[in-house]
Coordinates of C-alpha atoms and ligand atoms in Angstrom, one line a residue:
X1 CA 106.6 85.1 114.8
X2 CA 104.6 87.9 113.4
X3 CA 101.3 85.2 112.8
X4 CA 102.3 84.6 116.8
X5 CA 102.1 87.8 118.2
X6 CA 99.0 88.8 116.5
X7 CA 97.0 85.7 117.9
X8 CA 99.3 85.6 120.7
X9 CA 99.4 81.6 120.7
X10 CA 101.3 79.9 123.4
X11 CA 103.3 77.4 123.1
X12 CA 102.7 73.6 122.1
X13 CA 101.8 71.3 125.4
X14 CA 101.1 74.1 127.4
X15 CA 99.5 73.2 129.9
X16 CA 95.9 75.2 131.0
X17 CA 94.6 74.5 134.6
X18 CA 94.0 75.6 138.0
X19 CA 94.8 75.3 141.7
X20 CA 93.4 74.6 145.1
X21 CA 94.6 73.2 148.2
X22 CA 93.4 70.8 150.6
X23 CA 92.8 72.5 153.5
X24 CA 90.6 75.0 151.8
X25 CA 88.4 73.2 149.7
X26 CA 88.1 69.6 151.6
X27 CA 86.4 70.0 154.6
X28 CA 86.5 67.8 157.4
X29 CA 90.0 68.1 158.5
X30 CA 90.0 68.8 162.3
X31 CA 94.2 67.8 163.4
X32 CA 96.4 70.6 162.0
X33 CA 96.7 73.5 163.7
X34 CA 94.6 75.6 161.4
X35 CA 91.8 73.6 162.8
X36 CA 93.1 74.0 166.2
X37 CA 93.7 77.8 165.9
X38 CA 89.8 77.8 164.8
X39 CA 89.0 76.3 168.1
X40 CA 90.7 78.3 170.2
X41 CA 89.2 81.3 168.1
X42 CA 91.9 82.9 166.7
X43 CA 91.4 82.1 162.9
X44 CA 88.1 81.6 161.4
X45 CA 86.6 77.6 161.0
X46 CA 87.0 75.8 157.4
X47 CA 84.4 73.5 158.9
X48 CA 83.0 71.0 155.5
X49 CA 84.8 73.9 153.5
X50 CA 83.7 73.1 149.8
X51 CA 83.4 69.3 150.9
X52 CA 85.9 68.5 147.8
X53 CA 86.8 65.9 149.9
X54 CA 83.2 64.0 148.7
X55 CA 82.7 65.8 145.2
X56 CA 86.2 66.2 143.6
X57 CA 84.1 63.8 141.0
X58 CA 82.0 66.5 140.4
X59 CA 84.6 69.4 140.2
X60 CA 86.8 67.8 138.1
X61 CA 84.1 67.2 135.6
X62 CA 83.7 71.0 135.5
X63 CA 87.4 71.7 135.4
X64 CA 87.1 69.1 132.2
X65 CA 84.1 70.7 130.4
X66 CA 85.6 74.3 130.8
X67 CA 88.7 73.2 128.2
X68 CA 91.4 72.1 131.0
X69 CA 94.3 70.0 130.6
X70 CA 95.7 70.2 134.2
X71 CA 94.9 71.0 137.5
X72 CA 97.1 71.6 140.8
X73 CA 95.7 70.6 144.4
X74 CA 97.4 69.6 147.6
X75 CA 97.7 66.3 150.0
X76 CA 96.9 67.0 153.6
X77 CA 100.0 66.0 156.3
X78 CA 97.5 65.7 159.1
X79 CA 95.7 63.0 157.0
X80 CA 98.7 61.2 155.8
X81 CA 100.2 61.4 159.0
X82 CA 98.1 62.0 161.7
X83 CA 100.7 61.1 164.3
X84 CA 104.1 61.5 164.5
X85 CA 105.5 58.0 162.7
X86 CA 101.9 56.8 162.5
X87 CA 100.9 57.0 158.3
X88 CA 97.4 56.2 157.6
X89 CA 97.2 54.3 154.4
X90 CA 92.9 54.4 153.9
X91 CA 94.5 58.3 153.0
X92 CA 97.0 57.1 150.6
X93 CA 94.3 55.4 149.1
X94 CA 91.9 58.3 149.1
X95 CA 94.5 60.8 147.0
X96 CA 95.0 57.6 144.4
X97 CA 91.3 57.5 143.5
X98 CA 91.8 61.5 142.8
X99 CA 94.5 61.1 140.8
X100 CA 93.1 58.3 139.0
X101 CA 89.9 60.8 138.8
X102 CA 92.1 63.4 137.3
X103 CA 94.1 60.9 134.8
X104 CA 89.7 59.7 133.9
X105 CA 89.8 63.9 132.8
X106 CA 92.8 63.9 131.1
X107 CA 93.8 66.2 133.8
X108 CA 97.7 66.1 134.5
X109 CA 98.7 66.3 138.0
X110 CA 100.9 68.8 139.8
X111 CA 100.7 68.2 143.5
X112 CA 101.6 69.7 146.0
X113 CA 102.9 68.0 149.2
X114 CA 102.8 71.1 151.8
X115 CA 100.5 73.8 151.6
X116 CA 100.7 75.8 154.4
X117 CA 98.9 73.7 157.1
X118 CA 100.5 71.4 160.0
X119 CA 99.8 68.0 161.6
X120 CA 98.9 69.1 165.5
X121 CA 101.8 66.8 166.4
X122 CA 104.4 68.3 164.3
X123 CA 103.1 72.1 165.1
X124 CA 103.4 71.2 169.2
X125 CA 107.0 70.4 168.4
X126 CA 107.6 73.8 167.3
X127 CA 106.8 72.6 163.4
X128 CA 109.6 74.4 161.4
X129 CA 111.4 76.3 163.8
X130 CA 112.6 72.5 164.9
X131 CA 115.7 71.6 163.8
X132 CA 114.3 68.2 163.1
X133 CA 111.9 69.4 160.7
X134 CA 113.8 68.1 157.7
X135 CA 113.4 64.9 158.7
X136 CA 110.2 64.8 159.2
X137 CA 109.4 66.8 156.4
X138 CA 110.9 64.7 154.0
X139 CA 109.5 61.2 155.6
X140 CA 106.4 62.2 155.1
X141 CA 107.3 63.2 151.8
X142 CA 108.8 60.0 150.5
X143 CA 105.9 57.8 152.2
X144 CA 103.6 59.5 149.8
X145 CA 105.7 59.6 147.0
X146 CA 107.0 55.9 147.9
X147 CA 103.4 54.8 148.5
X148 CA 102.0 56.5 145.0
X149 CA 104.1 55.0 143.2
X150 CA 104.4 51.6 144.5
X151 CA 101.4 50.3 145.7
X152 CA 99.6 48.1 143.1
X153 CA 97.2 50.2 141.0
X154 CA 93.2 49.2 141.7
X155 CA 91.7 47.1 139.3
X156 CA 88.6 47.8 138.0
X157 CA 86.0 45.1 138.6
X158 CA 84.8 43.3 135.5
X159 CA 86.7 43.7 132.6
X160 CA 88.2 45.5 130.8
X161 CA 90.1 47.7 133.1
X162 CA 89.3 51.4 131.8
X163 CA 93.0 52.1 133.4
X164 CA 95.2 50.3 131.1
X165 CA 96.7 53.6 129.7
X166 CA 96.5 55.0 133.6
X167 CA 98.3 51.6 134.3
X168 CA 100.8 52.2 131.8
X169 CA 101.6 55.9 132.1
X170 CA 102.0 54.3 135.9
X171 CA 105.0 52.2 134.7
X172 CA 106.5 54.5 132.8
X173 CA 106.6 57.6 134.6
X174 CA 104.5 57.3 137.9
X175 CA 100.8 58.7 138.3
X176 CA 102.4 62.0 139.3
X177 CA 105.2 63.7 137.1
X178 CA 105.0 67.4 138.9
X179 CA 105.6 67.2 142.6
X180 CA 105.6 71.2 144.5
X181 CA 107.2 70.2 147.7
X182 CA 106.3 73.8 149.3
X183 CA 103.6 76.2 148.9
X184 CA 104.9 80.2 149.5
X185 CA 107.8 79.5 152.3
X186 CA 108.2 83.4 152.6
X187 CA 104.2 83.9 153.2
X188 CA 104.1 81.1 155.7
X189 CA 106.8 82.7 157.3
X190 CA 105.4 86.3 156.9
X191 CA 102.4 85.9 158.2
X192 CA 103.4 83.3 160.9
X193 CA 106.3 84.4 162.4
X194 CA 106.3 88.5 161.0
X195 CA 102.8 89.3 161.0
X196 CA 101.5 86.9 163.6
X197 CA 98.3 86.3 161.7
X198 CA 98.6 83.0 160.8
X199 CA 99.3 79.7 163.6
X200 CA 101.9 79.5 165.4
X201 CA 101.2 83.8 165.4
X202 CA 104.5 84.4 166.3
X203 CA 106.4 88.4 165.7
X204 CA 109.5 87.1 165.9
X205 CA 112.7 87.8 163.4
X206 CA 115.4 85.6 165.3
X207 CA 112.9 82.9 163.9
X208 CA 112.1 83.8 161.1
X209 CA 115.6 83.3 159.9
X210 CA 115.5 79.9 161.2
X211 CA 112.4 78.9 159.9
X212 CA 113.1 79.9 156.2
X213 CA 116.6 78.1 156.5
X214 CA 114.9 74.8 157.7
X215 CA 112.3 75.0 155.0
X216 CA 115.0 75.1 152.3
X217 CA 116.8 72.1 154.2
X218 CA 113.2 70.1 153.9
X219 CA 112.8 70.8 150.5
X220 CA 116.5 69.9 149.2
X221 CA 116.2 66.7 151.8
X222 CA 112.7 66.0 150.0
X223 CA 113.9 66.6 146.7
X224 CA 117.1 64.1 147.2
X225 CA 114.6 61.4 148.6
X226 CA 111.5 61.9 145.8
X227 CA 114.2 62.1 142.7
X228 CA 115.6 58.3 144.1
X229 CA 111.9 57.1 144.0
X230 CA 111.3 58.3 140.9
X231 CA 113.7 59.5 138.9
X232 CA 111.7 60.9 135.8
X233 CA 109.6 63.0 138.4
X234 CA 109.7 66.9 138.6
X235 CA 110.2 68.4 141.5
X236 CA 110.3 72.1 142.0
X237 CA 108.6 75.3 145.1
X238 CA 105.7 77.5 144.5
X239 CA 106.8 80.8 145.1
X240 CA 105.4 83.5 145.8
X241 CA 106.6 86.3 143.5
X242 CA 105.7 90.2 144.1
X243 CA 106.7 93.2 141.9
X244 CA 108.3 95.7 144.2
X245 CA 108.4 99.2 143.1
X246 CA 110.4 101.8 144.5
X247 CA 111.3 105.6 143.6
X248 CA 114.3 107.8 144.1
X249 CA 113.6 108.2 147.6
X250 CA 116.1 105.7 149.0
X251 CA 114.1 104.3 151.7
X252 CA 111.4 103.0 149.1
X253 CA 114.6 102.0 146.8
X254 CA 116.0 100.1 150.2
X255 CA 112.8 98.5 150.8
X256 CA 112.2 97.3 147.4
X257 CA 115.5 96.0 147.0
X258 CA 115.7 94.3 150.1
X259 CA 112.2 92.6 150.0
X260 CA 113.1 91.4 146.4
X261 CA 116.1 89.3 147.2
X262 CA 115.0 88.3 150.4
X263 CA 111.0 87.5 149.9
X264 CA 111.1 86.6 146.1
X265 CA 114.9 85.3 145.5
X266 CA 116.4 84.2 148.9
X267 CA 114.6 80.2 149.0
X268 CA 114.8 79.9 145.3
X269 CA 118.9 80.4 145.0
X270 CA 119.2 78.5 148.0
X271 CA 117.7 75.3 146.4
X272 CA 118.9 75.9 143.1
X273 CA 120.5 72.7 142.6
X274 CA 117.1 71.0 143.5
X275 CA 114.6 72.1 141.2
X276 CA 113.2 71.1 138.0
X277 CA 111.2 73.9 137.5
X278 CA 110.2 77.0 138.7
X279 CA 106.7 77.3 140.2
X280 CA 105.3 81.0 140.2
X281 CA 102.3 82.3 142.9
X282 CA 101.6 86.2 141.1
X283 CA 99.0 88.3 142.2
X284 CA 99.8 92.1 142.9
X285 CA 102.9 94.2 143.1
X286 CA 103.5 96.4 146.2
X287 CA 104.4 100.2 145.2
X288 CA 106.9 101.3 148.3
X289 CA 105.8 105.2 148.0
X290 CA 102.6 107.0 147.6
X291 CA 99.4 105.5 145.9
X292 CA 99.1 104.8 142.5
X293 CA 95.7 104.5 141.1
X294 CA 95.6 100.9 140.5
X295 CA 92.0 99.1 140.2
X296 CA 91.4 96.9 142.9
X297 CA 90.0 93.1 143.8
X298 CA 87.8 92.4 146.5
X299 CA 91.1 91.9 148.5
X300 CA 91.8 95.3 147.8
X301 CA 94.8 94.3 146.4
X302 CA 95.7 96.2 143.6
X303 CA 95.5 95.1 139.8
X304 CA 98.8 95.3 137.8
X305 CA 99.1 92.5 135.1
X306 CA 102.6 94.1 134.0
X307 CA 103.7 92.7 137.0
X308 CA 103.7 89.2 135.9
X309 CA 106.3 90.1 133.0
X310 CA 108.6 91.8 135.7
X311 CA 108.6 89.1 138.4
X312 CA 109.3 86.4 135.3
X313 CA 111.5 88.2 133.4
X314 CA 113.9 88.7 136.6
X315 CA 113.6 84.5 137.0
X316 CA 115.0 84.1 133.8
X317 CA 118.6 83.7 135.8
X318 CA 117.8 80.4 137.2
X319 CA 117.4 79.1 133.4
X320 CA 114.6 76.7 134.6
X321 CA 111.4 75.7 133.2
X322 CA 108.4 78.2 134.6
X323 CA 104.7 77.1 135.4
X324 CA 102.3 79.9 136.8
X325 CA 101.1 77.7 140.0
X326 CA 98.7 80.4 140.9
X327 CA 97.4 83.9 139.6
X328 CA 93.7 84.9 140.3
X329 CA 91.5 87.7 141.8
X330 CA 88.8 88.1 144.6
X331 CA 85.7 89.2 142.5
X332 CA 82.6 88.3 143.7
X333 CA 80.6 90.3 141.3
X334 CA 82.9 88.6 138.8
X335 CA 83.2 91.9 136.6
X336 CA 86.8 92.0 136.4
X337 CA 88.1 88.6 136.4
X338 CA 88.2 87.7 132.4
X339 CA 90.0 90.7 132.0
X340 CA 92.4 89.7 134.7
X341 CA 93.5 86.6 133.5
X342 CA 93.3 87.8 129.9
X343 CA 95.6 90.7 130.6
X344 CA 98.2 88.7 132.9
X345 CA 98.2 85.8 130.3
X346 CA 98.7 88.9 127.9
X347 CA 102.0 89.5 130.0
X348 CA 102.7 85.8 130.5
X349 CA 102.8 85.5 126.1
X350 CA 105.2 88.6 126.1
X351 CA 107.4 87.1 128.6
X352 CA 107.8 83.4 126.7
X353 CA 108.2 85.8 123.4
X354 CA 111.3 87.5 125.0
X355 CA 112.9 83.9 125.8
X356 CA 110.9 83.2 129.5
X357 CA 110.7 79.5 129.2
X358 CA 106.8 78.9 130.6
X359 CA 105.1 75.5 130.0
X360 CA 101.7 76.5 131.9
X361 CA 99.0 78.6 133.6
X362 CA 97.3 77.2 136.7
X363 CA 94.5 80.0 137.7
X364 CA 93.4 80.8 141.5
X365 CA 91.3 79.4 142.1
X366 CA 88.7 76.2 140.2
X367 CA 86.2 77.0 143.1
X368 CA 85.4 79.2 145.8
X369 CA 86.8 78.4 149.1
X370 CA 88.7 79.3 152.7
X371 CA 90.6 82.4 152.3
X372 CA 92.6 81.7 155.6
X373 CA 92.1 84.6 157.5
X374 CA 89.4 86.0 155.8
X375 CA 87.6 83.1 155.9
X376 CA 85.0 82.3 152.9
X377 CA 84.3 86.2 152.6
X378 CA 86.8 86.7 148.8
X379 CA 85.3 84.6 146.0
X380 CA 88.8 83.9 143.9
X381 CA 86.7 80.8 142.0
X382 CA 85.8 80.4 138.4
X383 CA 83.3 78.3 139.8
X384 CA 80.5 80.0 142.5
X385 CA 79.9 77.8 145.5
X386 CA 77.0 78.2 147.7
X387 CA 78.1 77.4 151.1
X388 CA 74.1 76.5 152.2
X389 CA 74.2 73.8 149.8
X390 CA 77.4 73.2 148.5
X391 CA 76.2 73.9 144.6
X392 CA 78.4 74.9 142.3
X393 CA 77.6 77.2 139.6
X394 CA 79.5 78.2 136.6
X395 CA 80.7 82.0 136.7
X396 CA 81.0 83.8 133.2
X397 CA 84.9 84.4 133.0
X398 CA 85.2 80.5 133.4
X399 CA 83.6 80.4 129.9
X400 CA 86.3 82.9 128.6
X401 CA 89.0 81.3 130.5
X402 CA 87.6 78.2 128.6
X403 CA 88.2 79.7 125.1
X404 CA 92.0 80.3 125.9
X405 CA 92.6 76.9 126.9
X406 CA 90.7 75.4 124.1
X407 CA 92.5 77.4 121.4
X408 CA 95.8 77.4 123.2
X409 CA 95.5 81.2 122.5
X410 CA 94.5 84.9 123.4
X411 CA 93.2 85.0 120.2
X412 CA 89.8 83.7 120.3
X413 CA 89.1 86.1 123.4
X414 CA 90.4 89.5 122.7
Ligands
BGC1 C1 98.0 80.9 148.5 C2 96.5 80.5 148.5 C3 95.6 81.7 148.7 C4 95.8 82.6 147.6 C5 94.9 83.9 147.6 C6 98.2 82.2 147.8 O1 99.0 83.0 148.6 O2 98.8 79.9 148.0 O3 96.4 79.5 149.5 O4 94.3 81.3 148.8 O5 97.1 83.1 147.6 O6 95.2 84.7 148.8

């Protein structure tokens, strides 16, 4: 263990990638009610976005020459499912060529079927806070998965078929093994229904309740309906975990402890009998007195790597497999973000040294692209995009980020 710790080398299979979601890097996506929110000017427009939609070609190359073995991104309801009962299959289609595009990579897949954004349709009938939202939740849900898996794989013309082993690995365990269900319930309901920053910008706690309760339905409904389709698939939440700090005042100690079970435990014991693994969002703790002197992103969120090893180390009870679904900073100037990820994958080694079962590291983000409310303003990407053209341009911490996942180790960067 001794060899281990000094080239701090993860374990075998791990898996090295990183994450986007649709409605921030595809562009084009004008019926959810992001998109609607933009029109009526109350959140800023995505517009073409990064246009991923056109060039995931291109970005997965990029994610392939910089050492990856995995990358997360999201399917987009309001494309699947434009109107309520009405699935469009052309966008079925359109998520198979990706994953086909990611299996060309060598790129395993971990999607993610909900990632914050809302058909129009569903979000007029009061999206979540509708009892009914299981249901449709989990339809959608099991078209996609249903239709994945299914429908006949494409052929290529002329023979032979690159995608015999694609083909095979189809049979045996469907094109997509890791299925997220939910993107961070407890931000989506934060900032929907607590802050009233995000659609349906609502300050309300009655419903807050009652949207977090039907989001755990939907994802134990969805998890029931995906595990009959397939089985051998694994299904598990991103959450979103913070590091809450509190002293001996006993309102800091109240707050800590209350936003701990409720914001970072409160969904994950509630679905506990429904997930495979544990999916883990970790960016920044929240200190609930004074200011400490933490370095800061562009976000101004502050910079505490240690973090990561508390947040895990406290997940330890669910005795689950872990994945890091996201962890990244807003650095434009991209000074700090190779120490970033070396320090939190620092932490990340010391947790799976003191029994933390973690299989892989998806960092925040591939590319640059909408930051919700901020719009395009934080650069979180390891790759730079300019939003004139739509280039894409290599930062330096990608290249360092590159030397972990290639030697499966800190060693090689340190
Ligand atoms: C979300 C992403 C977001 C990132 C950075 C996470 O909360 O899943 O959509 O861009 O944090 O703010």
């Amino acid at each position: 263990m001794d060899g281990l710790r000094n080239e701090k080398i993860f374990p075998g299979g791990f898996l090295w990638g990183t994450a986007t979601s649709s409605y921030q890097v595809e562009g084009g996506i004008e019926n959810n009610d992001w998109a609607q929110a933009a029109r009526d000017g109350r959140v800023p427009v995505a517009g073409r976005a990064c246009d991923q939609y056109n060039r995931y070609e291109e970005d997965f190359d990029i994610a392939k020459t910089l050492g990856q073995n995995a990358h997360r991104f999201s399917i987009e309801w309001a494309r699947i499912e434009p109107e309520e009962g009405r699935f469009n299959n052309d966008e079925i289609e359109h998520y198979r060529k990706v994953l086909i595009a990611l299996w060309d990579r060598g790129l395993e897949p971990f999607v993610t079927l909900w990632h914050f954004t809302l058909p129009i349709w569903f979000a007029k009938m009061g999206g979540f806070e509708n009892k009914k939202a299981p249901f449709y939740f989990s339809r959608y849900c099991e078209y996609v998965v249903g239709r994945l898996q299914g429908a006949p794989l494409h052929t290529c013309k002329g023979a032979p078929c690159k995608h015999k082993d694609v083909g095979r690995l189809v049979r045996n365990r469907g094109l997509v093994k890791f299925w997220i269900t939910i993107n961070e319930p407890m931000v989506y309901a934060g900032q929907g229904y607590v802050q009233g920053v995000w659609p349906p910008f609502k300050k309300n706690f009655i419903k807050v309740w009652r949207v977090v309760d039907n989001l755990i339905t939907s994802h134990n409904v969805a998890y029931q309906k995906i595990k009959k389709i397939l089985p051998t698939s694994q299904i598990g939440i991103a959450a979103d975990q913070v590091d809450y700090h509190y002293n001996r005042n006993p309102i800091s100690f109240c707050q800590a402890k209350f936003m701990d079970r409720f914001g970072n435990h409160r969904f994950l014991s509630h679905i506990s009998k429904f997930q495979d693994f544990i999916g883990v969002n970790y960016y920044r703790p929240i200190i609930y007195y004074g200011r400490l002197a933490f370095e800061k992103s562009d976000m101004g969120w502050d910079i505490y790597p240690e973090g990561i090893y508390n947040v895990l180390m406290r997940l330890k009870r669910y005795r689950k497999p872990i994945y890091i679904t996201e962890n990244g900073i807003a650095d434009a100037a991209d000074a700090k973000r190779a120490k970033y990820i070396k320090d939190h994958l620092h932490w990340i080694w010391q947790a799976i040294h003191d029994g933390c079962d973690i299989r892989g590291y998806f960092y925040w983000s591939l590319i640059d692209n909408f930051e919700w409310a901020h719009s395009f303003a934080p650069r979180f990407g390891l790759v730079e995009v300019n939003y004139d053209t739509l280039e894409r341009e290599i930062r330096q911490s990608a290249y360092e980020y590159k030397r972990i996942c290639e030697s499966n180790s800190l060693a090689s960067s340190i």
